[in-house]
């Protein structure tokens, strides 16, 4: 049974940093695309960053490029999202997701959240003074 558990969210001042963790079980990272998505109140869910560990491909949305970094630790079956220079508009619930359809590109998987197969319950990130 695949499970994804997010942690690391919280309240941070604008300009601050947080690191989110996605602890996975029931899967092998190299057999999936793993992604971070977020949803702010009243807005659609959007792909933030994804990684295809088998080929080490990554994708970042334009809104976070240069500020966020996705990484993974295969030994711990965990994927991380380092978020720097946080802005108020980064405030959202952040979800970790895993997709088995490796024939899609990493960018497509991130821009089309419907292709992901498993989801965590989310962790709230609030960037506010």
C-alpha atoms as a PDB file:
ATOM      1  CA  UNK A   1       0.000   0.000   0.000  1.00  0.00           C
ATOM      2  CA  UNK A   2       1.470   3.307  -1.104  1.00  0.00           C
ATOM      3  CA  UNK A   3       1.511   6.074   1.481  1.00  0.00           C
ATOM      4  CA  UNK A   4       2.837   9.612   1.277  1.00  0.00           C
ATOM      5  CA  UNK A   5       3.228  11.726   4.413  1.00  0.00           C
ATOM      6  CA  UNK A   6       4.185  15.397   4.212  1.00  0.00           C
ATOM      7  CA  UNK A   7       5.818  17.350   7.011  1.00  0.00           C
ATOM      8  CA  UNK A   8       7.721  20.588   7.532  1.00  0.00           C
ATOM      9  CA  UNK A   9       5.038  23.168   6.885  1.00  0.00           C
ATOM     10  CA  UNK A  10       4.449  26.121   9.156  1.00  0.00           C
ATOM     11  CA  UNK A  11       4.392  29.881   9.533  1.00  0.00           C
ATOM     12  CA  UNK A  12       7.370  31.821   8.215  1.00  0.00           C
ATOM     13  CA  UNK A  13       8.027  35.476   7.537  1.00  0.00           C
ATOM     14  CA  UNK A  14       8.370  36.612   3.937  1.00  0.00           C
ATOM     15  CA  UNK A  15      11.943  36.039   2.826  1.00  0.00           C
ATOM     16  CA  UNK A  16      12.313  33.038   5.105  1.00  0.00           C
ATOM     17  CA  UNK A  17      12.882  29.381   4.340  1.00  0.00           C
ATOM     18  CA  UNK A  18      11.220  26.046   4.998  1.00  0.00           C
ATOM     19  CA  UNK A  19      12.040  22.482   4.006  1.00  0.00           C
ATOM     20  CA  UNK A  20       9.177  20.129   3.291  1.00  0.00           C
ATOM     21  CA  UNK A  21       9.595  16.370   3.491  1.00  0.00           C
ATOM     22  CA  UNK A  22       7.556  13.676   1.786  1.00  0.00           C
ATOM     23  CA  UNK A  23       8.106  10.307   3.447  1.00  0.00           C
ATOM     24  CA  UNK A  24       6.978   7.506   1.155  1.00  0.00           C
ATOM     25  CA  UNK A  25       6.243   3.856   1.781  1.00  0.00           C
ATOM     26  CA  UNK A  26       5.076   1.045  -0.444  1.00  0.00           C
ATOM     27  CA  UNK A  27       6.977   2.299  -3.475  1.00  0.00           C
ATOM     28  CA  UNK A  28      10.463   2.625  -4.903  1.00  0.00           C
ATOM     29  CA  UNK A  29      11.339   6.195  -5.847  1.00  0.00           C
ATOM     30  CA  UNK A  30      13.022   5.193  -9.107  1.00  0.00           C
ATOM     31  CA  UNK A  31       9.740   3.703 -10.354  1.00  0.00           C
ATOM     32  CA  UNK A  32       7.719   6.897  -9.944  1.00  0.00           C
ATOM     33  CA  UNK A  33       7.540  10.576 -10.684  1.00  0.00           C
ATOM     34  CA  UNK A  34       7.303  12.426  -7.361  1.00  0.00           C
ATOM     35  CA  UNK A  35       5.919  15.912  -7.226  1.00  0.00           C
ATOM     36  CA  UNK A  36       4.989  18.802  -4.990  1.00  0.00           C
ATOM     37  CA  UNK A  37       1.711  20.554  -5.701  1.00  0.00           C
ATOM     38  CA  UNK A  38       0.011  23.372  -3.876  1.00  0.00           C
ATOM     39  CA  UNK A  39      -3.455  24.796  -3.532  1.00  0.00           C
ATOM     40  CA  UNK A  40      -4.289  28.188  -2.128  1.00  0.00           C
ATOM     41  CA  UNK A  41      -7.829  29.086  -0.993  1.00  0.00           C
ATOM     42  CA  UNK A  42     -10.058  29.721  -3.970  1.00  0.00           C
ATOM     43  CA  UNK A  43      -7.407  28.662  -6.469  1.00  0.00           C
ATOM     44  CA  UNK A  44      -6.751  25.578  -8.541  1.00  0.00           C
ATOM     45  CA  UNK A  45      -4.129  23.052  -7.538  1.00  0.00           C
ATOM     46  CA  UNK A  46      -0.848  23.758  -9.311  1.00  0.00           C
ATOM     47  CA  UNK A  47       2.329  21.814  -9.827  1.00  0.00           C
ATOM     48  CA  UNK A  48       5.300  23.406  -8.072  1.00  0.00           C
ATOM     49  CA  UNK A  49       8.148  20.967  -8.665  1.00  0.00           C
ATOM     50  CA  UNK A  50       8.561  17.362  -9.743  1.00  0.00           C
ATOM     51  CA  UNK A  51      11.371  14.864  -9.998  1.00  0.00           C
ATOM     52  CA  UNK A  52      11.816  11.658 -11.938  1.00  0.00           C
ATOM     53  CA  UNK A  53      14.529   9.962  -9.864  1.00  0.00           C
ATOM     54  CA  UNK A  54      15.283   7.226 -12.413  1.00  0.00           C
ATOM     55  CA  UNK A  55      16.749   9.803 -14.811  1.00  0.00           C
ATOM     56  CA  UNK A  56      17.267  12.658 -12.340  1.00  0.00           C
ATOM     57  CA  UNK A  57      14.995  14.990 -14.288  1.00  0.00           C
ATOM     58  CA  UNK A  58      13.449  17.897 -12.430  1.00  0.00           C
ATOM     59  CA  UNK A  59      10.818  20.497 -13.224  1.00  0.00           C
ATOM     60  CA  UNK A  60       9.994  23.794 -11.558  1.00  0.00           C
ATOM     61  CA  UNK A  61       7.114  26.114 -12.228  1.00  0.00           C
ATOM     62  CA  UNK A  62       8.080  29.626 -13.284  1.00  0.00           C
ATOM     63  CA  UNK A  63       6.737  31.014 -10.026  1.00  0.00           C
ATOM     64  CA  UNK A  64       9.276  29.094  -7.898  1.00  0.00           C
ATOM     65  CA  UNK A  65      12.234  28.643 -10.247  1.00  0.00           C
ATOM     66  CA  UNK A  66      15.427  29.832  -8.583  1.00  0.00           C
ATOM     67  CA  UNK A  67      13.879  29.780  -5.094  1.00  0.00           C
ATOM     68  CA  UNK A  68      12.780  26.157  -4.561  1.00  0.00           C
ATOM     69  CA  UNK A  69      14.868  22.997  -4.886  1.00  0.00           C
ATOM     70  CA  UNK A  70      13.560  19.446  -5.050  1.00  0.00           C
ATOM     71  CA  UNK A  71      15.738  16.540  -3.979  1.00  0.00           C
ATOM     72  CA  UNK A  72      15.418  12.957  -2.840  1.00  0.00           C
ATOM     73  CA  UNK A  73      17.081  10.449  -0.556  1.00  0.00           C
ATOM     74  CA  UNK A  74      16.566   6.973  -1.987  1.00  0.00           C
ATOM     75  CA  UNK A  75      17.842   5.301   1.165  1.00  0.00           C
ATOM     76  CA  UNK A  76      15.133   7.041   3.202  1.00  0.00           C
ATOM     77  CA  UNK A  77      12.498   6.881   0.437  1.00  0.00           C
ATOM     78  CA  UNK A  78      11.953  10.582   1.041  1.00  0.00           C
ATOM     79  CA  UNK A  79      11.599  13.575  -1.271  1.00  0.00           C
ATOM     80  CA  UNK A  80      12.312  17.105  -0.075  1.00  0.00           C
ATOM     81  CA  UNK A  81      11.347  20.587  -1.187  1.00  0.00           C
ATOM     82  CA  UNK A  82      13.681  23.322   0.016  1.00  0.00           C
ATOM     83  CA  UNK A  83      11.837  26.622  -0.193  1.00  0.00           C
ATOM     84  CA  UNK A  84      13.843  29.843   0.072  1.00  0.00           C
ATOM     85  CA  UNK A  85      12.881  33.499  -0.267  1.00  0.00           C
ATOM     86  CA  UNK A  86       9.278  32.681   0.508  1.00  0.00           C
ATOM     87  CA  UNK A  87       6.624  35.158  -0.583  1.00  0.00           C
ATOM     88  CA  UNK A  88       3.088  35.695   0.688  1.00  0.00           C
ATOM     89  CA  UNK A  89       1.818  34.242  -2.594  1.00  0.00           C
ATOM     90  CA  UNK A  90       3.522  30.944  -1.729  1.00  0.00           C
ATOM     91  CA  UNK A  91       0.968  30.479   1.042  1.00  0.00           C
ATOM     92  CA  UNK A  92      -0.953  27.280   0.341  1.00  0.00           C
ATOM     93  CA  UNK A  93      -1.452  23.677   1.334  1.00  0.00           C
ATOM     94  CA  UNK A  94       1.406  21.703  -0.189  1.00  0.00           C
ATOM     95  CA  UNK A  95       0.765  18.144  -1.315  1.00  0.00           C
ATOM     96  CA  UNK A  96       3.166  15.399  -2.241  1.00  0.00           C
ATOM     97  CA  UNK A  97       2.104  13.091  -5.059  1.00  0.00           C
ATOM     98  CA  UNK A  98       3.472  10.037  -6.855  1.00  0.00           C
ATOM     99  CA  UNK A  99       2.784   8.956 -10.411  1.00  0.00           C
ATOM    100  CA  UNK A 100       3.506   5.620 -12.062  1.00  0.00           C
ATOM    101  CA  UNK A 101       3.187   6.831 -15.653  1.00  0.00           C
ATOM    102  CA  UNK A 102       6.870   7.289 -16.450  1.00  0.00           C
ATOM    103  CA  UNK A 103       6.101   7.648 -20.175  1.00  0.00           C
ATOM    104  CA  UNK A 104       5.000  11.218 -19.446  1.00  0.00           C
ATOM    105  CA  UNK A 105       7.707  13.833 -19.221  1.00  0.00           C
ATOM    106  CA  UNK A 106       8.508  15.230 -15.797  1.00  0.00           C
ATOM    107  CA  UNK A 107       7.154  18.632 -16.799  1.00  0.00           C
ATOM    108  CA  UNK A 108       3.878  17.206 -18.141  1.00  0.00           C
ATOM    109  CA  UNK A 109       3.328  15.206 -14.950  1.00  0.00           C
ATOM    110  CA  UNK A 110       3.813  18.371 -12.930  1.00  0.00           C
ATOM    111  CA  UNK A 111       1.540  20.515 -15.081  1.00  0.00           C
ATOM    112  CA  UNK A 112      -1.204  17.880 -15.255  1.00  0.00           C
ATOM    113  CA  UNK A 113      -1.851  16.822 -11.681  1.00  0.00           C
ATOM    114  CA  UNK A 114      -4.548  14.430 -12.834  1.00  0.00           C
ATOM    115  CA  UNK A 115      -1.936  11.954 -14.025  1.00  0.00           C
ATOM    116  CA  UNK A 116      -0.589  11.444 -10.491  1.00  0.00           C
ATOM    117  CA  UNK A 117      -1.799   8.261  -8.791  1.00  0.00           C
ATOM    118  CA  UNK A 118      -1.196   8.766  -5.077  1.00  0.00           C
ATOM    119  CA  UNK A 119      -1.501  11.811  -2.847  1.00  0.00           C
ATOM    120  CA  UNK A 120      -0.578  12.795   0.665  1.00  0.00           C
ATOM    121  CA  UNK A 121      -2.885  14.766   2.935  1.00  0.00           C
ATOM    122  CA  UNK A 122      -0.922  17.988   2.663  1.00  0.00           C
ATOM    123  CA  UNK A 123       0.941  20.398   4.899  1.00  0.00           C
ATOM    124  CA  UNK A 124       0.119  24.082   5.303  1.00  0.00           C
ATOM    125  CA  UNK A 125       2.727  26.717   4.465  1.00  0.00           C
ATOM    126  CA  UNK A 126       2.009  30.292   5.456  1.00  0.00           C
ATOM    127  CA  UNK A 127       4.362  33.121   4.522  1.00  0.00           C
ATOM    128  CA  UNK A 128       3.164  36.158   6.411  1.00  0.00           C
ATOM    129  CA  UNK A 129       4.446  38.902   8.662  1.00  0.00           C
END
